Amino acid sequence: MSITFDRSLVTGNELIDTQHRELISRVNKLAEECVPGTEKRTAVGTLDFLLDYTDYHFSEEEGLQKKNGYPKLSAHRREHEKFKRAVEELRIMLEEEEGPSEAFVEAVRKNVEEWLQNHIMTWDKEVAGYGEKETDGL
């Protein structure tokens, strides 16, 4: 499974949408490289890369929310923390294995791919909608 950045994932914020495209690209790369039987080193490197970019993206996104006075910033931040913990748990899971297993691949699908799509379609779209409402009256 891979994620396709389509209209359903567009928030309307160009910076965030650009970062989401990059994040989705990295998640798709992880999914492609993490098939049972591949080298652990490749998957670990991709997970580390994903974690670094996630930190950057979430920081940018939360900064925009703070700047716009988004009232659910704390809850949104907690959602981001859940994702980071899930990716860190995947890294630990992978470290304990010789390479990506079927359980690992399923965990990537559920805890990374599905989470990201759902998060963008609910939380991030709400944030973008809030920003539009706030700036429309100016």
mmCIF file of C-alpha atoms in Angstrom:
data_model
loop_
_atom_site.group_PDB
_atom_site.id
_atom_site.type_symbol
_atom_site.label_atom_id
_atom_site.label_comp_id
_atom_site.label_asym_id
_atom_site.label_seq_id
_atom_site.Cartn_x
_atom_site.Cartn_y
_atom_site.Cartn_z
ATOM 1 C CA MET A 1 0.000 0.000 0.000
ATOM 2 C CA SER A 2 1.143 3.523 -0.654
ATOM 3 C CA ILE A 3 -0.398 6.925 -0.099
ATOM 4 C CA THR A 4 -1.342 9.096 -3.057
ATOM 5 C CA PHE A 5 -1.420 12.822 -2.407
ATOM 6 C CA ASP A 6 -4.742 13.760 -3.963
ATOM 7 C CA ARG A 7 -7.523 16.290 -3.371
ATOM 8 C CA SER A 8 -8.655 14.481 -0.230
ATOM 9 C CA LEU A 9 -5.340 15.411 1.429
ATOM 10 C CA VAL A 10 -5.112 19.049 0.316
ATOM 11 C CA THR A 11 -5.419 21.420 3.283
ATOM 12 C CA GLY A 12 -5.225 24.636 1.273
ATOM 13 C CA ASN A 13 -2.082 25.819 3.052
ATOM 14 C CA GLU A 14 0.687 25.699 0.445
ATOM 15 C CA LEU A 15 3.536 25.256 2.946
ATOM 16 C CA ILE A 16 1.785 22.452 4.807
ATOM 17 C CA ASP A 17 0.641 20.754 1.596
ATOM 18 C CA THR A 18 4.205 20.845 0.240
ATOM 19 C CA GLN A 19 5.508 19.324 3.469
ATOM 20 C CA HIS A 20 2.762 16.706 3.434
ATOM 21 C CA ARG A 21 3.787 15.712 -0.098
ATOM 22 C CA GLU A 22 7.366 15.242 1.140
ATOM 23 C CA LEU A 23 6.241 13.358 4.236
ATOM 24 C CA ILE A 24 4.054 11.065 2.121
ATOM 25 C CA SER A 25 6.967 10.491 -0.242
ATOM 26 C CA ARG A 26 9.105 9.387 2.700
ATOM 27 C CA VAL A 27 6.359 7.160 4.101
ATOM 28 C CA ASN A 28 5.927 5.550 0.685
ATOM 29 C CA LYS A 29 9.693 5.000 0.483
ATOM 30 C CA LEU A 30 9.562 3.306 3.880
ATOM 31 C CA ALA A 31 6.713 1.062 2.707
ATOM 32 C CA GLU A 32 8.605 0.154 -0.476
ATOM 33 C CA GLU A 33 11.830 -0.645 1.363
ATOM 34 C CA CYS A 34 10.269 -2.498 4.265
ATOM 35 C CA VAL A 35 9.228 -5.751 2.771
ATOM 36 C CA PRO A 36 9.984 -9.044 4.457
ATOM 37 C CA GLY A 37 13.455 -10.256 3.570
ATOM 38 C CA THR A 38 15.069 -6.867 2.923
ATOM 39 C CA GLU A 39 18.071 -5.630 4.837
ATOM 40 C CA LYS A 40 17.448 -4.165 8.253
ATOM 41 C CA ARG A 41 19.991 -1.387 7.635
ATOM 42 C CA THR A 42 17.956 0.047 4.757
ATOM 43 C CA ALA A 43 14.727 0.110 6.769
ATOM 44 C CA VAL A 44 16.452 1.625 9.822
ATOM 45 C CA GLY A 45 17.929 4.405 7.684
ATOM 46 C CA THR A 46 14.545 5.177 6.154
ATOM 47 C CA LEU A 47 12.858 5.206 9.569
ATOM 48 C CA ASP A 48 15.507 7.592 10.923
ATOM 49 C CA PHE A 49 15.031 9.858 7.910
ATOM 50 C CA LEU A 50 11.260 9.773 8.454
ATOM 51 C CA LEU A 51 11.656 10.646 12.139
ATOM 52 C CA ASP A 52 13.888 13.624 11.335
ATOM 53 C CA TYR A 53 11.490 14.988 8.736
ATOM 54 C CA THR A 54 8.506 14.377 11.004
ATOM 55 C CA ASP A 55 10.136 16.452 13.753
ATOM 56 C CA TYR A 56 10.753 19.276 11.279
ATOM 57 C CA HIS A 57 7.255 19.162 9.780
ATOM 58 C CA PHE A 58 5.400 18.917 13.090
ATOM 59 C CA SER A 59 7.429 21.813 14.484
ATOM 60 C CA GLU A 60 6.546 23.964 11.449
ATOM 61 C CA GLU A 61 2.891 23.001 11.628
ATOM 62 C CA GLU A 62 2.624 23.664 15.359
ATOM 63 C CA GLY A 63 4.387 27.016 14.899
ATOM 64 C CA LEU A 64 1.735 28.075 12.388
ATOM 65 C CA GLN A 65 -0.996 26.929 14.743
ATOM 66 C CA LYS A 66 0.487 28.933 17.599
ATOM 67 C CA LYS A 67 0.872 32.003 15.387
ATOM 68 C CA ASN A 68 -2.792 31.756 14.329
ATOM 69 C CA GLY A 69 -4.034 31.177 17.872
ATOM 70 C CA TYR A 70 -5.438 27.767 17.007
ATOM 71 C CA PRO A 71 -7.418 26.716 20.113
ATOM 72 C CA LYS A 72 -6.719 22.957 19.807
ATOM 73 C CA LEU A 73 -2.925 23.272 19.577
ATOM 74 C CA SER A 74 -2.312 21.138 22.683
ATOM 75 C CA ALA A 75 -4.530 18.327 21.430
ATOM 76 C CA HIS A 76 -2.958 18.508 17.974
ATOM 77 C CA ARG A 77 0.510 18.363 19.525
ATOM 78 C CA ARG A 78 -0.527 15.240 21.457
ATOM 79 C CA GLU A 79 -1.579 13.631 18.158
ATOM 80 C CA HIS A 80 1.840 14.420 16.717
ATOM 81 C CA GLU A 81 3.508 12.872 19.765
ATOM 82 C CA LYS A 82 1.487 9.675 19.265
ATOM 83 C CA PHE A 83 2.799 9.413 15.716
ATOM 84 C CA LYS A 84 6.406 10.010 16.759
ATOM 85 C CA ARG A 85 6.090 7.352 19.474
ATOM 86 C CA ALA A 86 4.631 4.898 16.941
ATOM 87 C CA VAL A 87 7.570 5.464 14.575
ATOM 88 C CA GLU A 88 10.050 5.119 17.443
ATOM 89 C CA GLU A 89 8.345 1.849 18.465
ATOM 90 C CA LEU A 90 8.697 0.628 14.887
ATOM 91 C CA ARG A 91 12.411 1.373 15.056
ATOM 92 C CA ILE A 92 12.723 -0.614 18.290
ATOM 93 C CA MET A 93 10.707 -3.453 16.734
ATOM 94 C CA LEU A 94 13.000 -3.455 13.730
ATOM 95 C CA GLU A 95 16.135 -3.412 15.886
ATOM 96 C CA GLU A 96 14.944 -6.598 17.583
ATOM 97 C CA GLU A 97 14.457 -8.369 14.250
ATOM 98 C CA GLU A 98 16.880 -9.385 11.523
ATOM 99 C CA GLY A 99 14.951 -7.338 9.000
ATOM 100 C CA PRO A 100 11.410 -6.258 8.249
ATOM 101 C CA SER A 101 8.924 -9.000 9.126
ATOM 102 C CA GLU A 102 5.322 -9.281 8.034
ATOM 103 C CA ALA A 103 4.281 -7.952 11.465
ATOM 104 C CA PHE A 104 6.567 -4.962 10.984
ATOM 105 C CA VAL A 105 5.162 -4.232 7.516
ATOM 106 C CA GLU A 106 1.608 -4.426 8.898
ATOM 107 C CA ALA A 107 2.566 -2.078 11.750
ATOM 108 C CA VAL A 108 3.968 0.421 9.210
ATOM 109 C CA ARG A 109 0.715 0.260 7.261
ATOM 110 C CA LYS A 110 -1.474 0.777 10.316
ATOM 111 C CA ASN A 111 0.651 3.085 12.476
ATOM 112 C CA VAL A 112 2.196 5.231 9.758
ATOM 113 C CA GLU A 113 0.244 5.124 6.497
ATOM 114 C CA GLU A 114 -3.275 4.990 7.915
ATOM 115 C CA TRP A 115 -2.494 7.375 10.767
ATOM 116 C CA LEU A 116 -0.995 9.975 8.444
ATOM 117 C CA GLN A 117 -3.897 9.921 6.010
ATOM 118 C CA ASN A 118 -6.471 10.158 8.799
ATOM 119 C CA HIS A 119 -4.527 12.909 10.571
ATOM 120 C CA ILE A 120 -4.269 15.076 7.472
ATOM 121 C CA MET A 121 -7.910 14.549 6.518
ATOM 122 C CA THR A 122 -9.210 15.434 9.987
ATOM 123 C CA TRP A 123 -6.810 17.433 12.164
ATOM 124 C CA ASP A 124 -4.819 19.274 9.515
ATOM 125 C CA LYS A 125 -7.838 20.177 7.391
ATOM 126 C CA GLU A 126 -9.528 21.563 10.499
ATOM 127 C CA VAL A 127 -6.485 23.728 11.216
ATOM 128 C CA ALA A 128 -6.445 25.019 7.633
ATOM 129 C CA GLY A 129 -10.165 25.755 7.826
ATOM 130 C CA TYR A 130 -9.650 27.648 11.082
ATOM 131 C CA GLY A 131 -6.923 29.772 9.516
ATOM 132 C CA GLU A 132 -9.157 30.593 6.538
ATOM 133 C CA LYS A 133 -12.016 31.679 8.792
ATOM 134 C CA GLU A 134 -9.693 33.876 10.801
ATOM 135 C CA THR A 135 -8.162 35.623 7.777
ATOM 136 C CA ASP A 136 -11.339 35.968 5.675
ATOM 137 C CA GLY A 137 -12.561 38.824 7.824
ATOM 138 C CA LEU A 138 -9.356 40.837 7.485
#
